């Protein structure tokens, strides 16, 4: 709906104020929102959560986003979904570890720096989902894996690298203590990702989530269990503030 | 321990390499850390968590930080603690709503912008803890209170203001839906703070915490229940990236 | 047991008061209840919960209800159960999305209006169970899907349609915030259905359930996780009050 | 903001279309919402949740709503709040059992019928909050208390009365079985209210909440623990459909 | 309602069968129940749960039951309630440990045997509630206290005494292991009562409850946390089967 | 160890008191326990919990118990285990519903009466485990299935049958309200068995368990989820008190 | 019971084997246990858990243990209990921080070494309960407080001291990460004590407990929340193995 | 980094103090840690947690540790992993019960004594993981299986054997009472291992975990559910203190 045009018509007498009022009311709250496409509103184009998407819909959404954006990012894809999409978009690339299925613009520039750390090797799939999401959204990523607190020297040896980052993603299962230790070592924010790695009283990640929410360190906030994508997205948002001039000064 | 002086003594022959090695080893891993005072390491001086601190210790820590920093911030202070500290530091200021007890440098410059939003009026004490913490740490804050989702127009009318911020703090109890709605409206990160406001199945904030952790919106991470301070701190870190040139480019 | 006849016999002296008393006592509490068949008592005929029903019993119950009512509604049916029942009742119809297996009278009139809304596309199977149940029980249904709160404009654009309904069913997984937002926009009751859509701290729908139970909006009540049938049934009851003259005035 | 007046000014040339557009945009999405005062949008005026409201604010909100509506309803008020409000609005009435603090129009007509049932006498305060809320919102209420399932005859003797109602509110703590039994006896919807009555494994009402959410009966939906107000509100919405002609036919 | 008298009137022609039918129907399903006073239906007269009873109601119910039964048993009474009731019924007796407030027939015969065991001394108030309830209901009770499993010999030395009982009540907080050990030593049923004794992860008795529900021993069933009354009641029911001839042979 | 023989040897001088003392001490606390075989100690021979037993061990234990007792009862057996045991003990009988695998003495006398009730048809496997266990242990069982509280007349019509029993087993999933209603109708004890029947917030039977533990009725105690065996065992113990003369008078 | 004397009497013919057998059987399982006084059985005399002990019993138990042992240790004592016991045992000493109330032998030798570490200053009361318990039981203790992981250098600087200990007690609330970090730094066992320090999602220590139970480090085991006594006791047991020659070689 | 050499160079003038300072700072906290290899730091070489390890990595880590240590221990291995590793290291040995995959030095000396006890036979796999881990780490182990508390004599008969051990591992599922009973019988520490054996309210071991954490016995600490390895490791640490002279005296 073109509100400006409508107002011009009111001014020009083609439309009465009463009729204009009805039209505006009809369009309701939604009228302004239509002006904000997601990229404008949120800063990044839509990302596809592939898990459980019906085949036909998956192909269609990949094609549509690719047409609009020239690239497309999807998470939690299966190998079967990769085979399917590839038939229609042969340039699509699949990473079995992160389960990311994407077409990325070849000339993408990355800026800033995010450090993605894991406690163990079993946390790497979640970390890669975070890292590759952040890279797709324009960030440089430094991967620092297997630096869990039961051998604290592994982490401490890498403190300087971690301190370079505008944002740190801390990925850990079991007791999830990594986020607190990193929180105490760095200046910039830490996004903590609990993982479902563990057994017994880890309760599929609930224990690690609780640990991270109760962190005694400052500057730590938490996303859902195994939500590498969410951490990658938010760290990219934060990193963008660090390298862009567009921040509110 | 003055490592530089020790090295000079080694170079000057006053101390043998063997003796220097022993001294370094004795200081253990900590020796380098002494160079990193908290402010250097984390970017902000220590903040006092007043709750439950014994009287003598509380006064001492306020005096010590004030001497070092020329200002001091404390959270969760009681009125009694205010009376106590005031006897020793008459310039201390207490805010009953946020329970913040502080001495702030008079000429402090603030930069950037953080939006602090609440669902209801009962969430304001937690929001003020966040807002005043962020202000103390150098951020401008726009308070947008009582914009809960049960009257969604209240929030939508203020969307443009919220979009100005480098970071949004969303404070909500009961069902905690505010964070998800804001997450879908803005470009920059949202720090969600569940509050213990509610009754029955709110389980003292656990329900709101779960809501926020499961947020369907991107760019939302969560801190502990009622942890206004933590949200204020992290939003100040994020905001700083938006206005400082020091970010990793 | 014919109580009137018995009383006549007592009056006529064929049965002594003592013998009548024993007969009444024997029939116990149940005697009046036998007069209330389910349809009379509850307003709708029995619905078959197919999940886990043994084959023989399933066929029998479909046949029996169909004979009595001329139609039959079943939920949570598998494709195998469809094949089975079809052999005996070839006119039976199966919907793979809602998993509803039914024979419906061809000339059924529908009245009133129920709006069934979902947060995401993954919530549609539960929503369809609700919608098709309500339709079978005589209600018109307006389906408004994929209007989750992370893109609030999608919901707001459809507010006027939702406001037409005598009852709204709000179906959402993950953080379940949809019900609260709708509750604040409409005049009539909202039945909230948490779904098991989500992962990690969604705890198979428990988080969405808690969100909905703690809703800050008025006029929201909640049914079990994934219980589309229950929401469809209750919304039909409510809608019936809106179009029938039989309500208690 | 008076949109109609603005449009008249555009039509009359006092305001340019450009300036009008800016004004509309400034008011943002909210502009239409101002047309929907709560009563218009939700059907009832605002109700005051008194618990924890600061004194000054409480008095102000009571005065303001009373001026606008000629009556005002508040829940969870303390005796102290009653004393306070009475100083400014001497006609205010307080009920210690339900903790409702109100001024009600003297000539209010009530219509339809709601049955409010409790399992025990300890559930009565919650039931009264429900009953008096529904009465204030224009419904007739039949109170049927102390009919818990451990003496099932008490409930069965009153089945006919319960069946008269357009909506039933079932209030129960401990094991909360009442809602399921009533659900199986009536034709119209049941709003179940778990209460915190009980001890030990009742977990302050969580057990009763779970019982009610898992109800094997059709037509039962649940509100928060001790949320008599919410049940009263929703039952009034449902009852209104039963006696008003305004339902969607 | 006197059904026999009514039937006599029908037989005598004073009441027509139609009028009698209406009267019976009016009394509804309940009509037979009135013949089963609680004592007839359940075998014991009503017991008063004093906790939270309003003063006037408490006195009335004590007087009423005392008149009917010549004795009265109440649980969870406060000292203030004792003082109150004593003014009207001076013969009432209060036990501070069990918080039982009763008037008991002086010549009551007890039969059979129940063993009431506790793990520690802190469990004794709950055990006494059980023991005194069972005694009031006509059972002999052998108290075997402070025989927790951390000093297993204390229990084993008393095995022969425990084996004499027709039913054992096992009262324990903390880890609640007592019930399993006793279950493995005796032939007759064990009623397990978890108590809220403990701290930390005892979660006010939930841990002990879970222990007892998961008991590896046969013949153990569980009542609510701190529900000494419930255990005393059920053990009296079981014991009665052991000494009465009225059991179904 | 034959203590009597040892004492004879001491008396006869073949063994010195010192040597006897050492032998007794060696046997430790256990020495007396050897005199109490399980049947003597607990009243019933050992029952085999088949689930997960290795094949060789399963066959051996069936053979051993059969030799000693002339019969053998096992629960939670698979069809594969039946095939296996049948090769060695061809007279073994398997029931697919209850999953009980047994050889029972042909001339077994049963006495007393237990009523086993279920809320729905899906609870029948658990109920059959209870019923067949109780029958094997010597009790008569009256099966009263599908009498859940959502159609309360089904239960009430059978009250007289239920009241005949020395003990009632109430088996229910979902909201588990059946136990409370029965508890209010009968004189003898009720063993409540929560089942894992249900979905969503039933949490695999935890909700039904909580309902039953919080029962407002007297004389109800609870066993583990799906523990039909445990309920059958305990009800047999209770029933035995009702028909045996051996109870402690 | 003097078994040796009995056997002598059997050998001497004063007691028949039959009578001796009856006597032994009567004494039941307990007979050997009487030989094991607690100190003999468990290695330490009984410790008094003062919390909730009635006054008379408290005094008696302090007097009795003091007579037997010449010293006495009590935990969780109030100041009032101190005043009370002091009237009867003037030499008793009370520590307000640990709430330990004791009389200790003046010449007690301590051996070995236990390190007691805390994350914050608020954990010190629990740590002191552990430390003073271990000291009373004969161990040397090195207190290393306020070394939480959010400033990891504080802990690392003290690693050498911690490594000297035969056992480490790690006391932490909030997220409880301290135990895992220490577990990775030392050779000897770590007893982890979660504390109730924290708020919100710390759930009174449950979160810290879960963290510690899920520790990714080897050699960490956990006691109950705030159970300083338990950790002090077990660390003393472990330390004793390190300095005593009595260990099983 | 060779700090000694660096200091020599400073002393010799080859490196300036400033440059040396920078080098030290660069190496950061990590520099000292490199001196502590795991075996030095923790007393045992690394153990492989096989579950979920990718094939290539698994083989590599087995080869590497075997080269360094001459032996290698892995836990939670599948049969497939055994087949895989065997191709490269034919001397590897696999135990299906404990799922331990190892190469052990042929001449290993064991010392001291650990008792590993289980409640039932289903707990044996976890117990064997504990026992074989402890044996690999140099301890003698006495296996005492199937001594659960429902037949307490089985445990009591073996008390003397259990008392010989420097440390006891108590493995139990269901209600987990075994640990408390053993804790009351022995002088040395008990490591409790909850197992996931059980069903229903055992909640996959959470109930047993809670039982053990709340143990009323002294000297009991708990590891994660099914964590036999952790218990074996810690018991070996404790046992080592009992037989080694290296303890801190």
Tab-separated table of C-alpha atoms in Angstrom, chain G residues 6-244:
chain	number	residue	atom	x	y	z
G	6	UNK	CA	27.813	-68.668	76.071
G	7	UNK	CA	29.969	-70.999	74.038
G	8	UNK	CA	32.008	-71.790	77.135
G	9	UNK	CA	28.805	-72.664	78.930
G	10	UNK	CA	27.757	-74.920	76.082
G	11	UNK	CA	31.152	-76.603	76.179
G	12	UNK	CA	30.857	-76.934	79.967
G	13	UNK	CA	27.357	-78.377	79.737
G	14	UNK	CA	25.697	-75.604	81.748
G	15	UNK	CA	23.693	-74.633	78.685
G	16	UNK	CA	22.218	-77.083	76.205
G	17	UNK	CA	22.885	-76.566	72.479
G	18	UNK	CA	19.183	-76.057	71.955
G	19	UNK	CA	18.934	-73.296	74.537
G	20	UNK	CA	22.068	-71.680	73.134
G	21	UNK	CA	20.628	-71.769	69.661
G	22	UNK	CA	17.462	-70.048	70.871
G	23	UNK	CA	19.497	-67.373	72.599
G	24	UNK	CA	21.554	-66.726	69.489
G	25	UNK	CA	18.487	-66.616	67.322
G	26	UNK	CA	16.818	-64.246	69.733
G	27	UNK	CA	19.737	-61.885	69.597
G	28	UNK	CA	19.266	-62.152	65.884
G	29	UNK	CA	21.425	-60.469	63.345
G	30	UNK	CA	22.330	-57.840	65.858
G	31	UNK	CA	24.544	-59.956	68.029
G	32	UNK	CA	27.784	-59.329	66.182
G	33	UNK	CA	27.015	-55.693	65.588
G	34	UNK	CA	27.093	-54.941	69.256
G	35	UNK	CA	30.780	-55.622	69.075
G	36	UNK	CA	31.255	-52.846	66.634
G	37	UNK	CA	30.793	-49.571	68.395
G	38	UNK	CA	30.622	-46.810	65.867
G	39	UNK	CA	34.225	-45.717	66.421
G	40	UNK	CA	35.399	-49.243	65.803
G	41	UNK	CA	33.110	-49.663	62.814
G	42	UNK	CA	33.564	-46.287	61.164
G	43	UNK	CA	36.800	-44.985	62.582
G	44	UNK	CA	35.418	-41.847	64.168
G	45	UNK	CA	33.060	-41.218	67.088
G	46	UNK	CA	29.564	-39.913	66.486
G	47	UNK	CA	29.165	-36.298	65.378
G	48	UNK	CA	26.088	-34.322	66.512
G	49	UNK	CA	23.857	-32.736	63.841
G	50	UNK	CA	22.505	-29.983	66.116
G	51	UNK	CA	19.909	-28.525	63.772
G	52	UNK	CA	16.441	-29.005	65.249
G	53	UNK	CA	17.555	-31.154	68.196
G	54	UNK	CA	15.332	-30.572	71.267
G	55	UNK	CA	17.213	-28.803	74.067
G	56	UNK	CA	17.190	-31.597	76.591
G	57	UNK	CA	18.350	-34.184	74.111
G	58	UNK	CA	21.107	-31.899	72.837
G	59	UNK	CA	22.610	-31.362	76.255
G	60	UNK	CA	22.397	-35.062	77.083
G	61	UNK	CA	24.099	-36.164	73.896
G	62	UNK	CA	26.905	-33.614	74.311
G	63	UNK	CA	27.467	-34.780	77.877
G	64	UNK	CA	27.389	-38.459	76.961
G	65	UNK	CA	29.787	-38.232	74.042
G	66	UNK	CA	32.116	-35.951	76.006
G	67	UNK	CA	32.233	-38.496	78.824
G	68	UNK	CA	32.990	-41.380	76.480
G	69	UNK	CA	35.391	-39.629	74.128
G	70	UNK	CA	36.799	-36.683	76.070
G	71	UNK	CA	35.715	-34.485	73.179
G	72	UNK	CA	32.654	-33.819	71.065
G	73	UNK	CA	31.923	-32.272	67.671
G	74	UNK	CA	28.580	-30.771	66.605
G	75	UNK	CA	27.524	-29.066	63.373
G	76	UNK	CA	24.789	-26.598	62.370
G	77	UNK	CA	24.446	-25.279	65.916
G	78	UNK	CA	22.693	-22.005	66.645
G	79	UNK	CA	23.994	-19.395	69.033
G	80	UNK	CA	21.119	-20.309	71.352
G	81	UNK	CA	22.257	-23.910	71.413
G	82	UNK	CA	25.758	-22.720	72.266
G	83	UNK	CA	24.440	-20.742	75.234
G	84	UNK	CA	22.478	-23.772	76.357
G	85	UNK	CA	25.278	-26.320	76.139
G	86	UNK	CA	27.742	-23.890	77.723
G	87	UNK	CA	25.718	-23.921	80.920
G	88	UNK	CA	26.473	-27.629	81.303
G	89	UNK	CA	29.825	-27.851	79.560
G	90	UNK	CA	31.528	-24.464	80.048
G	91	UNK	CA	34.538	-25.450	77.952
G	92	UNK	CA	32.463	-25.754	74.781
G	93	UNK	CA	33.560	-23.497	71.895
G	94	UNK	CA	31.357	-22.033	69.191
G	95	UNK	CA	32.352	-20.675	65.777
G	96	UNK	CA	29.716	-18.427	64.224
G	97	UNK	CA	30.933	-18.806	60.672
G	98	UNK	CA	30.985	-22.599	60.479
G	99	UNK	CA	28.295	-22.981	63.173
G	100	UNK	CA	30.457	-25.715	64.725
G	101	UNK	CA	30.035	-26.283	68.466
G	102	UNK	CA	32.747	-28.439	69.955
G	103	UNK	CA	35.044	-29.465	72.766
G	104	UNK	CA	38.332	-30.683	71.361
G	105	UNK	CA	41.155	-32.497	73.154
G	106	UNK	CA	43.884	-29.927	73.739
G	107	UNK	CA	46.756	-32.098	72.614
G	108	UNK	CA	45.357	-33.375	69.345
G	109	UNK	CA	47.955	-34.232	66.714
G	110	UNK	CA	47.097	-33.527	63.118
G	111	UNK	CA	48.673	-35.199	60.116
G	112	UNK	CA	48.618	-35.218	56.351
G	113	UNK	CA	47.087	-32.323	54.399
G	114	UNK	CA	43.707	-31.390	52.970
G	115	UNK	CA	43.205	-28.318	50.779
G	116	UNK	CA	39.820	-26.623	51.159
G	117	UNK	CA	39.104	-24.211	48.287
G	118	UNK	CA	36.154	-21.901	47.639
G	119	UNK	CA	34.969	-20.061	44.569
G	120	UNK	CA	33.778	-16.974	46.449
G	121	UNK	CA	33.656	-15.474	49.909
G	122	UNK	CA	30.010	-16.415	50.309
G	123	UNK	CA	31.026	-20.093	50.183
G	124	UNK	CA	33.268	-19.736	53.251
G	125	UNK	CA	30.734	-20.902	55.901
G	126	UNK	CA	30.363	-24.227	54.125
G	127	UNK	CA	34.121	-24.453	53.628
G	128	UNK	CA	34.782	-23.790	57.287
G	129	UNK	CA	32.371	-26.554	58.267
G	130	UNK	CA	34.449	-28.857	56.076
G	131	UNK	CA	37.807	-27.562	57.296
G	132	UNK	CA	37.027	-27.637	60.992
G	133	UNK	CA	35.435	-31.076	60.716
G	134	UNK	CA	38.569	-32.412	59.023
G	135	UNK	CA	40.785	-30.767	61.630
G	136	UNK	CA	38.752	-32.244	64.461
G	137	UNK	CA	39.124	-35.664	62.826
G	138	UNK	CA	42.906	-35.263	62.769
G	139	UNK	CA	43.845	-33.650	59.475
G	140	UNK	CA	45.884	-30.547	58.645
G	141	UNK	CA	43.952	-28.140	56.442
G	142	UNK	CA	45.161	-25.488	54.004
G	143	UNK	CA	42.409	-22.908	53.351
G	144	UNK	CA	42.472	-21.426	49.835
G	145	UNK	CA	39.430	-19.188	49.521
G	146	UNK	CA	37.970	-16.929	46.835
G	147	UNK	CA	39.689	-18.544	43.853
G	148	UNK	CA	36.665	-18.881	41.549
G	149	UNK	CA	37.062	-19.517	37.861
G	150	UNK	CA	35.947	-16.084	36.687
G	151	UNK	CA	39.471	-14.909	37.646
G	152	UNK	CA	41.309	-18.114	36.928
G	153	UNK	CA	44.759	-16.664	37.787
G	154	UNK	CA	43.785	-16.597	41.463
G	155	UNK	CA	43.477	-20.364	41.403
G	156	UNK	CA	46.501	-21.004	39.192
G	157	UNK	CA	48.804	-19.008	41.443
G	158	UNK	CA	47.980	-21.448	44.212
G	159	UNK	CA	48.236	-24.679	42.231
G	160	UNK	CA	51.412	-25.817	43.967
G	161	UNK	CA	49.847	-25.499	47.378
G	162	UNK	CA	46.784	-27.428	46.266
G	163	UNK	CA	48.944	-30.179	44.821
G	164	UNK	CA	50.473	-30.847	48.221
G	165	UNK	CA	47.197	-32.101	49.607
G	166	UNK	CA	46.158	-35.750	49.895
G	167	UNK	CA	42.630	-34.623	49.134
G	168	UNK	CA	41.026	-31.404	47.921
G	169	UNK	CA	37.611	-30.081	48.942
G	170	UNK	CA	36.182	-27.746	46.270
G	171	UNK	CA	33.328	-25.583	47.535
G	172	UNK	CA	31.347	-23.519	45.009
G	173	UNK	CA	27.866	-22.176	44.360
G	174	UNK	CA	26.432	-20.452	41.299
G	175	UNK	CA	27.767	-22.440	38.323
G	176	UNK	CA	30.105	-24.621	40.403
G	177	UNK	CA	32.866	-24.850	37.793
G	178	UNK	CA	35.672	-24.781	40.361
G	179	UNK	CA	35.670	-28.542	40.945
G	180	UNK	CA	36.310	-29.383	37.284
G	181	UNK	CA	39.222	-26.981	36.979
G	182	UNK	CA	40.860	-28.275	40.171
G	183	UNK	CA	40.190	-31.856	39.105
G	184	UNK	CA	42.329	-31.224	36.040
G	185	UNK	CA	45.216	-29.804	38.050
G	186	UNK	CA	45.806	-32.373	40.778
G	187	UNK	CA	46.742	-35.977	41.321
G	188	UNK	CA	44.671	-36.728	44.391
G	189	UNK	CA	40.883	-36.958	44.767
G	190	UNK	CA	38.600	-33.939	44.829
G	191	UNK	CA	35.425	-33.828	46.945
G	192	UNK	CA	33.084	-31.291	45.385
G	193	UNK	CA	30.565	-29.424	47.566
G	194	UNK	CA	27.871	-27.471	45.754
G	195	UNK	CA	26.549	-24.547	47.794
G	196	UNK	CA	23.228	-22.765	47.746
G	197	UNK	CA	25.011	-19.495	46.963
G	198	UNK	CA	23.410	-17.885	43.920
G	199	UNK	CA	19.941	-16.871	42.817
G	200	UNK	CA	17.435	-17.501	40.041
G	201	UNK	CA	18.356	-20.561	38.012
G	202	UNK	CA	20.860	-21.688	40.641
G	203	UNK	CA	17.783	-23.291	42.208
G	204	UNK	CA	19.290	-23.257	45.688
G	205	UNK	CA	22.342	-25.223	44.619
G	206	UNK	CA	20.806	-27.777	42.258
G	207	UNK	CA	22.614	-26.202	39.287
G	208	UNK	CA	25.981	-26.335	40.990
G	209	UNK	CA	25.291	-29.929	41.988
G	210	UNK	CA	24.544	-30.880	38.389
G	211	UNK	CA	27.683	-29.109	37.180
G	212	UNK	CA	29.833	-31.045	39.597
G	213	UNK	CA	28.196	-34.412	38.900
G	214	UNK	CA	28.830	-33.879	35.180
G	215	UNK	CA	32.428	-32.835	35.713
G	216	UNK	CA	34.620	-33.525	32.713
G	217	UNK	CA	37.629	-33.946	35.017
G	218	UNK	CA	38.642	-37.264	36.553
G	219	UNK	CA	38.782	-37.825	40.277
G	220	UNK	CA	35.820	-35.670	41.298
G	221	UNK	CA	32.911	-36.918	43.430
G	222	UNK	CA	30.118	-34.900	44.937
G	223	UNK	CA	28.284	-34.548	48.258
G	224	UNK	CA	24.984	-32.828	49.032
G	225	UNK	CA	24.417	-29.077	48.684
G	226	UNK	CA	26.012	-27.133	51.571
G	227	UNK	CA	27.247	-30.407	53.091
G	228	UNK	CA	30.576	-29.097	54.338
G	229	UNK	CA	30.529	-31.641	57.126
G	230	UNK	CA	30.237	-34.564	54.726
G	231	UNK	CA	33.126	-33.298	52.634
G	232	UNK	CA	35.265	-32.693	55.707
G	233	UNK	CA	34.523	-36.193	56.963
G	234	UNK	CA	35.295	-37.949	53.696
G	235	UNK	CA	38.416	-35.896	53.038
G	236	UNK	CA	39.646	-36.870	56.510
G	237	UNK	CA	39.054	-40.525	55.629
G	238	UNK	CA	41.045	-40.129	52.426
G	239	UNK	CA	43.790	-38.108	54.064
G	240	UNK	CA	44.103	-40.760	56.777
G	241	UNK	CA	44.928	-43.337	54.115
G	242	UNK	CA	47.758	-41.057	52.973
G	243	UNK	CA	49.488	-40.787	56.338
G	244	UNK	CA	48.577	-43.949	58.169
